[in-house]
Amino acid sequence: MKQRDKKVLRLALYAGEIMLKNGAETYRVEDTIIRICKSCGISVVETFVTPTGMFISIDNGNTDSDTHTFIKRIKSRGIDLSKVSKINEFSRVFASTDLSIDEGMEILQGIEDTKIYPIFFRVLAAGLVASFFTLMFRGNIQDFFCAFFVGIGVYLISQLLTFVNINDFIKILLSSASAAVFALVALMFSFGEHLNPIIIGSIMILLPGVAITNAIRDSVSGDILSGVCRAIEAFLTAVSIAVGIGFVIKIWQMVIGGILS
Amino acid sequence: MIYQFAYGFFSTLGFTILYNIPKKHMITASFVGASGWITFQHFNIVGDSSIFACFMGSLVISFLSEFFARVCKEAVTIFVIPGILPLVPGAGMYYTMLAFLENDFTKLATTGSETILMAGSIAIAILIISSFTKIFATVRHYLASKKPAYQPTHED
């Protein structure tokens, strides 16, 4: 295998990996890989991308050239849309200017190393989401402040569980259970007034919005397999949230009682 | 209605930070989310059907996202993901679960099917808009180059 081809392949693979890990749709990943390979003069590129792994085959189209295939398994997926946006931009720049492959690799490395917002801001954002959703679902001003703190607590717990590398669905289940516990405790000390808006507001952080949106967008562009994968992910996440909250409310009702109006 | 717009705006703003949307698009994305939310609220009051309201809200979000994605030359996902989140029926899911706990199976069936249909209506709305933009892009490409082959681009 020629060294240059291998480098191109690794560049394309790396770009695809970052996109897929951070919540890009399937066709966008495939498109980026093909665009990068084609701009380096590789004539035959086939790629097959699913949410859990990707395959790339390249060939130079000569009668004596070999086909080379790389497989990359994707184990964990998060959401960082600014990385998706940056690589989107990178692939355009790479295709239209004559950046060398090594320079491209450096830029990609830089993109992967970009920092997300510090935990302080993200925690505040989680509080913001929870509290404003509480208002949207007819909570009053007291519930607003209560949901702010519940949201912060839920987000901190979900981050902690991410840190210990636990299964995604268990993570969601435990986080939503903690949302219910926090809300119930707050209500017990009459810190908040209405239970339902507070809980609804704080589980909004955990909802599978990305999975739903990407499931549809993948199915529309013909990637049925990825669409089904993401739809299942969304469904299981929703079930985990419901189970987490339901379990806590039921236990609370049995032990302390008197919350279901 | 102005209050509802503000609520939608700030909650979507929170999501833009959580999902690390590029800073220059934060305000636009929040605007998309807020517009979708007030459309939902409006049709909820006027039309008396939350499923239809959800559909209209998603149409607005989807359309605005495709529009801004083309104006800013960005990926559509950056606008549509935070924008759609206020409409995802988290409340419906919660009430379905409550009905289940109360052993109230009639309520379980009504709220449950409403929740599923709301999620479905979001899906259909995104599907319609993104299919139409694809048709639009194909036609424009055809008119520009007189070639029927459509090359998918990153703006889709």
Coordinates of C-alpha atoms in Angstrom, one line a residue:
Chain A
M1 CA 0.0 0.0 0.0
K2 CA 1.4 3.4 -0.9
Q3 CA 2.1 5.6 2.1
R4 CA 0.2 8.5 0.7
D5 CA -3.0 6.5 0.2
K6 CA -2.8 5.2 3.7
K7 CA -2.4 8.8 5.0
V8 CA -5.4 10.0 3.1
L9 CA -7.4 7.1 4.4
R10 CA -6.4 7.9 8.0
L11 CA -7.2 11.5 7.6
A12 CA -10.7 10.7 6.2
L13 CA -11.3 8.2 8.9
Y14 CA -10.3 10.6 11.6
A15 CA -12.6 13.3 10.3
G16 CA -15.4 10.8 10.1
E17 CA -14.8 9.5 13.6
I18 CA -14.9 12.9 15.2
M19 CA -18.1 13.8 13.3
L20 CA -19.8 10.5 14.2
K21 CA -18.8 10.7 17.8
N22 CA -20.3 14.2 18.2
G23 CA -23.8 13.7 16.8
A24 CA -23.5 14.3 13.0
E25 CA -26.0 12.5 10.7
T26 CA -24.8 9.4 8.8
Y27 CA -24.9 10.9 5.3
R28 CA -22.9 14.0 6.4
V29 CA -20.1 11.7 7.7
E30 CA -20.1 9.7 4.5
D31 CA -20.1 12.8 2.4
T32 CA -17.1 14.3 4.3
I33 CA -15.1 11.1 3.9
I34 CA -15.8 10.9 0.2
R35 CA -15.1 14.6 -0.2
I36 CA -11.7 14.3 1.5
C37 CA -10.6 11.2 -0.4
K38 CA -11.7 12.6 -3.8
S39 CA -9.9 15.9 -3.2
C40 CA -6.7 13.8 -2.7
G41 CA -7.1 12.2 -6.1
I42 CA -8.4 8.8 -5.1
S43 CA -10.9 7.8 -7.8
V44 CA -12.9 5.0 -6.2
V45 CA -14.2 5.6 -2.7
E46 CA -16.9 3.5 -1.0
T47 CA -18.0 4.1 2.5
F48 CA -20.6 2.6 4.8
V49 CA -21.3 4.4 8.1
T50 CA -23.5 3.3 10.9
P51 CA -23.8 4.9 14.4
T52 CA -21.6 2.1 15.9
G53 CA -18.9 1.8 13.3
M54 CA -17.7 2.7 9.8
F55 CA -16.1 1.1 6.8
I56 CA -14.0 2.8 4.1
S57 CA -12.7 1.2 0.9
I58 CA -10.4 3.1 -1.5
D59 CA -9.0 2.1 -4.8
N60 CA -7.0 4.0 -7.4
G61 CA -8.9 2.6 -10.3
N62 CA -5.8 1.2 -12.1
T63 CA -5.8 -2.4 -13.2
D64 CA -2.9 -3.3 -11.0
S65 CA -3.9 -1.4 -7.8
D66 CA -5.2 -3.1 -4.7
T67 CA -8.3 -2.1 -2.8
H68 CA -7.7 -1.0 0.7
T69 CA -10.3 -1.1 3.5
F70 CA -10.3 0.4 7.0
I71 CA -12.8 -0.4 9.6
K72 CA -13.4 1.8 12.6
R73 CA -15.5 0.8 15.6
I74 CA -17.3 3.7 17.4
K75 CA -17.9 2.9 21.0
S76 CA -19.2 6.0 22.7
R77 CA -21.2 8.9 21.3
G78 CA -21.7 12.3 22.8
I79 CA -23.0 15.6 21.5
D80 CA -20.7 18.5 20.5
L81 CA -22.2 20.3 17.6
S82 CA -19.4 22.9 17.3
K83 CA -17.0 20.1 16.3
V84 CA -19.4 18.9 13.7
S85 CA -19.6 22.4 12.3
K86 CA -15.9 22.9 12.3
I87 CA -15.2 19.6 10.5
N88 CA -17.9 20.5 8.0
E89 CA -16.0 23.7 7.3
F90 CA -12.7 21.9 7.3
S91 CA -13.8 19.5 4.6
R92 CA -14.8 22.4 2.4
V93 CA -11.5 24.2 2.9
F94 CA -9.5 21.0 2.4
A95 CA -11.3 20.3 -0.8
S96 CA -10.9 23.7 -2.3
T97 CA -7.4 24.7 -1.2
D98 CA -4.2 22.7 -1.5
L99 CA -3.6 21.9 2.1
S100 CA -1.2 19.0 2.6
I101 CA -2.4 15.8 4.3
D102 CA -0.2 16.4 7.4
E103 CA -1.5 19.9 7.8
G104 CA -5.0 18.5 7.6
M105 CA -4.2 16.0 10.3
E106 CA -2.9 18.8 12.5
I107 CA -6.1 20.8 12.0
L108 CA -8.2 17.8 12.8
Q109 CA -6.2 17.2 16.0
G110 CA -6.8 20.8 16.9
I111 CA -10.5 20.4 16.4
E112 CA -10.7 17.3 18.5
D113 CA -8.8 19.0 21.3
T114 CA -11.1 22.0 21.4
K115 CA -12.5 22.5 24.9
I116 CA -16.2 22.4 25.6
Y117 CA -17.6 25.1 28.0
P118 CA -16.3 24.8 31.5
I119 CA -18.5 22.8 33.9
F120 CA -19.7 26.0 35.6
F121 CA -21.4 27.3 32.5
R122 CA -22.8 23.9 31.6
V123 CA -24.3 23.5 35.0
L124 CA -25.8 27.0 34.8
A125 CA -27.2 26.1 31.4
A126 CA -28.8 23.0 32.8
G127 CA -30.4 25.1 35.5
L128 CA -31.6 27.5 32.9
V129 CA -33.2 24.8 30.8
A130 CA -34.9 23.2 33.8
S131 CA -36.2 26.4 35.2
F132 CA -37.6 27.9 32.0
F133 CA -39.3 24.6 31.1
T134 CA -41.0 24.7 34.4
L135 CA -42.4 28.1 33.6
M136 CA -43.5 26.8 30.2
F137 CA -45.5 24.0 31.8
R138 CA -47.3 26.5 34.1
G139 CA -45.1 26.4 37.2
N140 CA -45.0 29.6 39.3
I141 CA -42.0 31.7 40.3
Q142 CA -41.2 29.5 43.3
D143 CA -41.1 26.4 41.1
F144 CA -38.8 28.3 38.8
F145 CA -36.1 28.6 41.5
C146 CA -36.7 25.2 42.7
A147 CA -36.3 23.7 39.2
F148 CA -33.1 25.7 38.8
F149 CA -31.5 23.8 41.6
V150 CA -33.1 20.4 40.7
G151 CA -31.8 20.9 37.1
I152 CA -28.3 21.6 38.4
G153 CA -28.4 18.5 40.6
V154 CA -29.6 16.3 37.8
Y155 CA -26.9 17.5 35.4
L156 CA -24.1 17.1 38.0
I157 CA -25.3 13.5 38.7
S158 CA -25.4 12.7 35.0
Q159 CA -21.9 14.1 34.5
L160 CA -20.6 12.1 37.4
L161 CA -22.1 9.0 35.9
T162 CA -20.5 9.8 32.6
F163 CA -17.2 10.1 34.4
V164 CA -17.5 6.6 35.8
N165 CA -18.2 5.2 32.3
I166 CA -21.6 3.6 33.0
N167 CA -24.0 2.3 30.4
D168 CA -26.0 5.2 28.8
F169 CA -29.4 3.9 29.7
I170 CA -28.6 3.2 33.3
K171 CA -27.1 6.7 33.4
I172 CA -30.3 8.2 32.2
L173 CA -32.4 6.0 34.5
L174 CA -30.4 7.0 37.6
S175 CA -30.3 10.7 36.6
S176 CA -34.1 10.9 36.1
A177 CA -34.6 9.0 39.4
S178 CA -32.5 11.7 41.1
A179 CA -34.6 14.3 39.4
A180 CA -37.7 12.8 41.1
V181 CA -35.9 12.5 44.4
F182 CA -34.7 16.1 44.4
A183 CA -38.1 17.4 43.4
L184 CA -39.9 15.4 46.0
V185 CA -37.5 16.5 48.8
A186 CA -37.8 20.1 47.7
L187 CA -41.6 19.8 47.9
M188 CA -41.4 18.1 51.3
F189 CA -39.6 21.2 52.7
S190 CA -42.1 23.3 50.7
F191 CA -39.3 24.9 48.7
G192 CA -41.3 24.3 45.4
E193 CA -45.1 24.3 45.0
H194 CA -46.0 22.0 42.1
L195 CA -44.4 18.6 41.6
N196 CA -45.3 18.0 37.9
P197 CA -43.8 21.2 36.3
I198 CA -40.6 20.8 38.3
I199 CA -40.0 17.1 37.3
I200 CA -41.0 17.8 33.7
G201 CA -38.5 20.7 33.6
S202 CA -35.6 18.8 35.0
I203 CA -36.0 15.7 32.8
M204 CA -35.9 17.9 29.7
I205 CA -32.1 17.9 30.0
L206 CA -32.1 14.1 29.5
L207 CA -34.6 13.8 26.7
P208 CA -33.4 12.1 23.5
G209 CA -33.9 15.1 21.2
V210 CA -30.7 14.5 19.2
A211 CA -31.5 10.8 18.7
I212 CA -35.0 11.6 17.5
T213 CA -33.9 14.3 15.1
N214 CA -31.0 12.3 13.7
A215 CA -33.2 9.2 13.3
I216 CA -35.5 11.1 11.1
R217 CA -32.8 12.8 9.1
D218 CA -31.0 9.5 8.5
S219 CA -34.1 7.8 7.4
V220 CA -35.0 10.6 5.0
S221 CA -31.6 10.4 3.3
G222 CA -31.9 6.7 2.9
D223 CA -29.7 5.4 5.7
I224 CA -32.5 3.2 7.1
L225 CA -30.2 1.1 9.2
S226 CA -28.8 4.1 11.1
G227 CA -32.3 5.6 11.3
V228 CA -33.6 2.4 13.1
C229 CA -30.6 2.3 15.4
R230 CA -31.2 5.9 16.5
A231 CA -34.9 5.4 16.9
I232 CA -34.3 2.5 19.2
E233 CA -31.8 4.6 21.1
A234 CA -34.5 7.4 21.5
F235 CA -37.1 4.9 22.6
L236 CA -35.0 3.2 25.2
T237 CA -33.9 6.6 26.6
A238 CA -37.5 7.6 26.9
V239 CA -38.4 4.3 28.7
S240 CA -35.4 4.7 31.0
I241 CA -36.5 8.2 32.0
A242 CA -40.1 7.0 32.7
V243 CA -38.9 4.0 34.7
G244 CA -36.5 6.1 36.8
I245 CA -39.1 8.6 37.7
G246 CA -41.9 6.1 38.1
F247 CA -39.9 3.9 40.4
V248 CA -39.0 6.8 42.7
I249 CA -42.5 8.1 42.8
K250 CA -44.0 4.7 43.6
I251 CA -41.6 4.0 46.4
W252 CA -42.1 7.5 47.8
Q253 CA -45.8 7.0 47.7
M254 CA -45.6 3.7 49.5
V255 CA -43.2 4.9 52.2
I256 CA -44.2 8.5 52.8
G257 CA -47.4 8.8 50.8
G258 CA -49.7 11.4 49.5
I259 CA -48.1 12.9 46.3
L260 CA -50.3 11.8 43.4
S261 CA -53.0 14.3 43.2
Chain B
M1 CA -47.3 35.3 24.1
I2 CA -44.2 37.5 24.7
Y3 CA -43.6 35.6 27.9
Q4 CA -43.9 32.3 26.1
F5 CA -41.4 33.5 23.5
A6 CA -38.9 34.5 26.3
Y7 CA -39.4 31.1 28.0
G8 CA -38.7 29.3 24.7
F9 CA -35.8 31.5 23.9
F10 CA -34.0 31.0 27.2
S11 CA -34.6 27.3 27.5
T12 CA -33.2 26.7 23.9
L13 CA -30.3 29.0 24.9
G14 CA -29.5 26.6 27.7
F15 CA -29.5 23.7 25.3
T16 CA -27.2 25.5 22.9
I17 CA -24.7 25.7 25.7
L18 CA -25.2 22.0 26.7
Y19 CA -24.7 20.9 23.1
N20 CA -21.9 23.3 22.5
I21 CA -23.3 25.1 19.5
P22 CA -20.8 27.6 18.0
K23 CA -21.1 31.0 19.8
K24 CA -22.1 33.0 16.7
H25 CA -25.1 30.8 16.1
M26 CA -26.4 30.7 19.7
I27 CA -28.9 33.5 19.3
T28 CA -30.2 32.3 15.9
A29 CA -30.7 28.8 17.2
S30 CA -32.5 30.1 20.3
F31 CA -34.7 32.2 18.0
V32 CA -35.6 29.1 16.0
G33 CA -36.6 27.3 19.2
A34 CA -38.6 30.2 20.5
S35 CA -40.5 30.6 17.2
G36 CA -41.4 26.9 17.2
W37 CA -42.6 27.1 20.8
I38 CA -44.9 30.1 20.2
T39 CA -46.3 28.4 17.1
F40 CA -47.0 25.4 19.2
Q41 CA -48.6 27.5 21.9
H42 CA -50.7 29.4 19.4
F43 CA -52.1 26.4 17.7
N44 CA -52.6 24.7 21.0
I45 CA -55.0 27.5 22.1
V46 CA -56.6 28.0 18.7
G47 CA -56.8 24.5 17.3
D48 CA -57.5 22.5 20.4
S49 CA -55.2 19.7 19.3
S50 CA -51.7 19.4 20.7
I51 CA -50.7 16.9 18.0
F52 CA -51.6 19.4 15.2
A53 CA -49.9 22.2 17.2
C54 CA -46.8 20.1 17.6
F55 CA -46.8 19.4 13.8
M56 CA -47.1 23.1 13.0
G57 CA -44.4 24.0 15.5
S58 CA -42.0 21.5 14.0
L59 CA -42.7 22.7 10.5
V60 CA -41.7 26.2 11.6
I61 CA -38.6 25.0 13.3
S62 CA -37.6 22.8 10.4
F63 CA -38.2 25.5 7.8
L64 CA -36.3 28.2 9.8
S65 CA -33.4 25.8 10.4
E66 CA -33.1 25.0 6.7
F67 CA -33.3 28.7 6.0
F68 CA -30.6 29.8 8.5
A69 CA -28.4 26.8 7.6
R70 CA -28.3 28.1 4.0
V71 CA -27.8 31.7 5.0
C72 CA -25.0 30.9 7.4
K73 CA -23.6 28.0 5.4
E74 CA -23.8 25.7 8.4
A75 CA -25.0 22.2 9.1
V76 CA -28.8 22.1 9.6
T77 CA -28.4 20.0 12.7
I78 CA -26.9 23.0 14.6
F79 CA -30.3 24.8 14.4
V80 CA -32.8 21.9 14.3
I81 CA -31.5 19.9 17.3
P82 CA -31.8 22.6 20.0
G83 CA -34.8 24.1 18.3
I84 CA -36.9 20.9 18.3
L85 CA -36.2 20.0 22.0
P86 CA -39.0 22.2 23.5
L87 CA -41.5 20.3 21.4
V88 CA -40.3 16.8 22.4
P89 CA -43.2 15.5 24.5
G90 CA -41.4 15.1 27.8
A91 CA -44.6 16.2 29.7
G92 CA -46.7 13.7 27.8
M93 CA -44.3 11.0 28.7
Y94 CA -44.4 12.0 32.3
Y95 CA -48.2 12.1 32.5
T96 CA -48.3 8.7 30.8
M97 CA -46.1 7.3 33.4
L98 CA -48.2 8.9 36.2
A99 CA -51.3 7.3 34.7
F100 CA -49.6 4.0 34.7
L101 CA -48.7 4.4 38.4
E102 CA -52.3 5.3 39.2
N103 CA -53.6 2.2 37.4
D104 CA -55.7 4.4 35.3
F105 CA -55.6 2.6 32.0
T106 CA -58.0 4.8 30.1
K107 CA -55.8 7.8 30.8
L108 CA -52.7 5.7 30.1
A109 CA -54.1 5.0 26.6
T110 CA -55.1 8.6 25.8
T111 CA -52.0 10.3 27.1
G112 CA -49.7 7.5 25.8
S113 CA -51.1 7.6 22.3
E114 CA -51.0 11.4 22.3
T115 CA -47.4 11.4 23.3
I116 CA -46.5 8.9 20.6
L117 CA -48.4 10.8 18.0
M118 CA -46.7 14.0 19.0
A119 CA -43.3 12.5 18.5
G120 CA -44.6 11.1 15.2
S121 CA -45.8 14.5 14.1
I122 CA -42.4 16.0 14.8
A123 CA -40.9 13.3 12.6
I124 CA -43.3 13.9 9.8
A125 CA -42.8 17.7 9.9
I126 CA -39.0 17.4 9.7
L127 CA -39.4 14.8 7.0
I128 CA -41.6 17.0 4.8
I129 CA -39.4 20.0 5.1
S130 CA -36.1 18.3 4.4
S131 CA -37.6 16.4 1.5
F132 CA -38.9 19.6 0.0
T133 CA -35.6 21.3 0.4
K134 CA -33.9 18.3 -1.3
I135 CA -36.3 18.7 -4.2
F136 CA -35.7 22.4 -4.3
A137 CA -31.9 21.9 -4.3
T138 CA -32.2 19.3 -7.1
V139 CA -34.3 21.6 -9.2
R140 CA -31.9 24.6 -8.6
H141 CA -28.9 22.4 -9.4
Y142 CA -30.6 21.2 -12.6
L143 CA -31.5 24.7 -13.7
A144 CA -27.9 25.9 -13.0
S145 CA -26.1 23.2 -14.8
K146 CA -28.7 21.5 -16.9
K147 CA -27.6 18.2 -15.4
P148 CA -30.1 16.0 -13.6
A149 CA -27.6 14.4 -11.3
Y150 CA -27.8 15.7 -7.8
Q151 CA -24.6 15.9 -5.9
P152 CA -25.4 16.0 -2.1
T153 CA -23.7 18.9 -0.5
H154 CA -23.0 19.7 3.1
E155 CA -25.7 22.4 3.3
D156 CA -28.5 19.8 3.2

